[in-house]
Amino acid sequence: MPRTITPAAWEELVTTALLGTDRCPAGADGPTGLLDTAALHTVRRRAGLLPAAPAARPAPAPSDPRPPLPPAARRRLAQLLADRSASGGSGGRRGTAPDLTELIPQWLAVANRYGFRAPAPLLPALLDAARARTDLRPQALAFAGPRGLWLAGLNPEWKFALRGSSGGSSLPDVTDPEAVTELWEEGLFAERVALLGAVREHDPAEALALLGSTWSTERAEDRLMFLDSLRSGLSAADEPFLEQALSDRSRNVRSTAAELLSALPESALAGRMAARALSCVGPDLTGDGASVAVEAPHECDASMERDGVVAVPPSGRGERSWWLGQLVEATPLATWPTRFGGRGAREIVGLPVADGWAEELHAAWCRAAVRQRDPEWARALLGAPSVPPSNGPGTASLAERSKLLSVLPAPERAAWVADFVAAHGLSEAFQLLGVCPTPWAEPLGRAVVDALDIARDAGSYPWSFSGVMGLAERCLNPAEADRLEVLTTTPDEPEDASPGANGYWSEAFQRLVSTLRLRAAMERELIPVPAPVPASTLASAPD
């Protein structure tokens, strides 16, 4: 019969185990006795536990009426999300296999276009992917729908979904004032942003009244986001509210209000800015030909600051040029033809500018063309695509040129970039390609592939074009895969080529072709399957 063991305090047992039974009086019964005592004590502790109070069960997940994914598309999504988890961001040569992680945004865009709902078992992996990549969030949260938002509320790691998107949550009927007011005053931030957009689409005046009802109590960052939502459907009716926002205690709110007002050519702020800019910029007809004379502001007074002019320039910028740029940027572009004797945008931009002010003046006109979405001025400032950027009429900045391109209609944009690539190659085209609609139009796709082929034949470093090659994998029309098959071979290397370059090029083109074919397969998998026609319907159909 086993002897009776007197229970010891748990702390005493731990001390005995650490010191050794031969050095501690509590371990007189030796190692076996110590283990017996620990086992007995453990059973006693477990037997004495009281059941915990049950936590409140979460509310049931909301229903999602959208149709389910086709089986093949569901398997593909699981593969894409699993590859994202396993990739780990490893570097090195990529080989010929497609990069599945870069195909997730495209897959989500197609799935959302067809209106499918996300499979419930894949929602955690989808939210994890969106947490890791902010570029995925809009598409991922739209696909996750109301169940994704519900699930995000149960895990603090997914709280971004609650603030960054309405997540498909149902909004009240915008014609029900009590329901609208209740959600506006008590809802999550994302729900309030979505509500404001819905009310604004239905009744802009009511949306302004809703925003004004709580404006003074909102946090500065929330006021900024709400104000930014007014960009959609901006009209002269918004001017009184925006004029009041010019006196906001937040500098960012004031700046955004001024930007929105300057996008309204008939606004009082646009008129004030135009008057200031016209006093600084005008034609000079004293010489043999017309030119542009510039006299930058000598001070930034309180009225200029209230209208959104930032007084202190960034490091390295002169005060006067900084103030001038802000005035011209906020001036309606329709002001300048009258100022310059009826000349059009192209003629004005082509005039010489006195005293070295051309770069600052043209850069400000570029920003104005983007802000006011003026395609005529955008064309004038871009110039011909065959002209090198450093000699162009507007600005040599590729970032500014890409913004100007975004103002043009999509087909014109793609055609301009195709001609630019044909004339200058790919070394300066990466940012410009990023604003072209996808899939790329045939002339643009052909120009990019031809430029890559020319770079390979010239013995160029292949890794210098890895960014463009990655864009081509995502943006080329999948129908181009068969035509590009010829580029996957490995030709003889020129003597002056970097060692192994053609092998790398061959891998890159093989990966391009395999990615295009995979994209084509993904899109086929997402095509909705027509519902079967009931036999009774077929039987009753006329011959």
PDB file of N, CA and C in Angstrom, residues 15 66 91 112 147 154 176 190 199 202 252 333 354 376 424 489 503 521-522 536:
ATOM      1  N   THR A  15      11.063  24.624  -5.185  1.00  0.00           N
ATOM      2  CA  THR A  15      12.381  24.869  -4.583  1.00  0.00           C
ATOM      3  C   THR A  15      13.150  23.563  -4.423  1.00  0.00           C
ATOM      4  N   ARG A  66     -24.270  37.012 -51.738  1.00  0.00           N
ATOM      5  CA  ARG A  66     -23.564  36.868 -53.001  1.00  0.00           C
ATOM      6  C   ARG A  66     -23.339  35.391 -53.332  1.00  0.00           C
ATOM      7  N   GLY A  91      14.645  36.257 -51.276  1.00  0.00           N
ATOM      8  CA  GLY A  91      15.230  36.950 -52.409  1.00  0.00           C
ATOM      9  C   GLY A  91      15.874  35.967 -53.362  1.00  0.00           C
ATOM     10  N   ASN A 112     -14.311  40.283 -57.466  1.00  0.00           N
ATOM     11  CA  ASN A 112     -15.244  41.342 -57.071  1.00  0.00           C
ATOM     12  C   ASN A 112     -16.073  41.816 -58.260  1.00  0.00           C
ATOM     13  N   ARG A 147     -19.236  39.284 -43.573  1.00  0.00           N
ATOM     14  CA  ARG A 147     -18.686  38.268 -42.677  1.00  0.00           C
ATOM     15  C   ARG A 147     -17.240  38.574 -42.323  1.00  0.00           C
ATOM     16  N   LEU A 154     -13.597  40.267 -33.976  1.00  0.00           N
ATOM     17  CA  LEU A 154     -13.265  39.285 -32.945  1.00  0.00           C
ATOM     18  C   LEU A 154     -11.763  39.111 -32.758  1.00  0.00           C
ATOM     19  N   ASP A 176     -34.258  57.553 -44.387  1.00  0.00           N
ATOM     20  CA  ASP A 176     -34.758  57.398 -43.016  1.00  0.00           C
ATOM     21  C   ASP A 176     -33.897  58.271 -42.098  1.00  0.00           C
ATOM     22  N   ALA A 190     -15.506  53.762 -39.998  1.00  0.00           N
ATOM     23  CA  ALA A 190     -15.670  53.292 -41.375  1.00  0.00           C
ATOM     24  C   ALA A 190     -17.127  53.344 -41.807  1.00  0.00           C
ATOM     25  N   VAL A 199     -25.147  59.172 -48.329  1.00  0.00           N
ATOM     26  CA  VAL A 199     -26.059  60.317 -48.216  1.00  0.00           C
ATOM     27  C   VAL A 199     -25.691  61.391 -49.230  1.00  0.00           C
ATOM     28  N   HIS A 202     -27.036  60.622 -52.553  1.00  0.00           N
ATOM     29  CA  HIS A 202     -28.492  60.793 -52.637  1.00  0.00           C
ATOM     30  C   HIS A 202     -28.890  62.256 -52.555  1.00  0.00           C
ATOM     31  N   ASN A 252      -3.803  70.769 -41.599  1.00  0.00           N
ATOM     32  CA  ASN A 252      -4.097  69.842 -42.684  1.00  0.00           C
ATOM     33  C   ASN A 252      -5.522  70.010 -43.199  1.00  0.00           C
ATOM     34  N   LEU A 333      -6.840  77.544 -64.442  1.00  0.00           N
ATOM     35  CA  LEU A 333      -6.058  77.604 -65.675  1.00  0.00           C
ATOM     36  C   LEU A 333      -6.739  78.438 -66.744  1.00  0.00           C
ATOM     37  N   ALA A 354      11.340  84.501 -68.249  1.00  0.00           N
ATOM     38  CA  ALA A 354      12.488  85.329 -67.881  1.00  0.00           C
ATOM     39  C   ALA A 354      13.070  84.940 -66.529  1.00  0.00           C
ATOM     40  N   GLU A 376      -6.352  69.621 -71.717  1.00  0.00           N
ATOM     41  CA  GLU A 376      -5.669  70.495 -72.676  1.00  0.00           C
ATOM     42  C   GLU A 376      -4.321  70.954 -72.115  1.00  0.00           C
ATOM     43  N   HIS A 424      12.369  56.213 -76.354  1.00  0.00           N
ATOM     44  CA  HIS A 424      13.401  56.356 -75.317  1.00  0.00           C
ATOM     45  C   HIS A 424      13.730  55.062 -74.585  1.00  0.00           C
ATOM     46  N   THR A 489      13.641  31.366 -75.631  1.00  0.00           N
ATOM     47  CA  THR A 489      14.871  30.644 -75.958  1.00  0.00           C
ATOM     48  C   THR A 489      16.082  31.407 -75.436  1.00  0.00           C
ATOM     49  N   GLY A 503      20.879  33.855 -70.128  1.00  0.00           N
ATOM     50  CA  GLY A 503      20.168  32.830 -69.377  1.00  0.00           C
ATOM     51  C   GLY A 503      19.130  33.456 -68.454  1.00  0.00           C
ATOM     52  N   ALA A 521      -5.856  31.375 -67.086  1.00  0.00           N
ATOM     53  CA  ALA A 521      -6.561  30.273 -66.425  1.00  0.00           C
ATOM     54  C   ALA A 521      -7.358  30.780 -65.236  1.00  0.00           C
ATOM     55  N   MET A 522      -6.786  31.718 -64.457  1.00  0.00           N
ATOM     56  CA  MET A 522      -7.493  32.272 -63.303  1.00  0.00           C
ATOM     57  C   MET A 522      -8.785  32.959 -63.732  1.00  0.00           C
ATOM     58  N   SER A 536     -38.573  21.221 -66.287  1.00  0.00           N
ATOM     59  CA  SER A 536     -39.954  21.614 -66.571  1.00  0.00           C
ATOM     60  C   SER A 536     -40.024  22.786 -67.534  1.00  0.00           C
TER      61      SER A 536
END
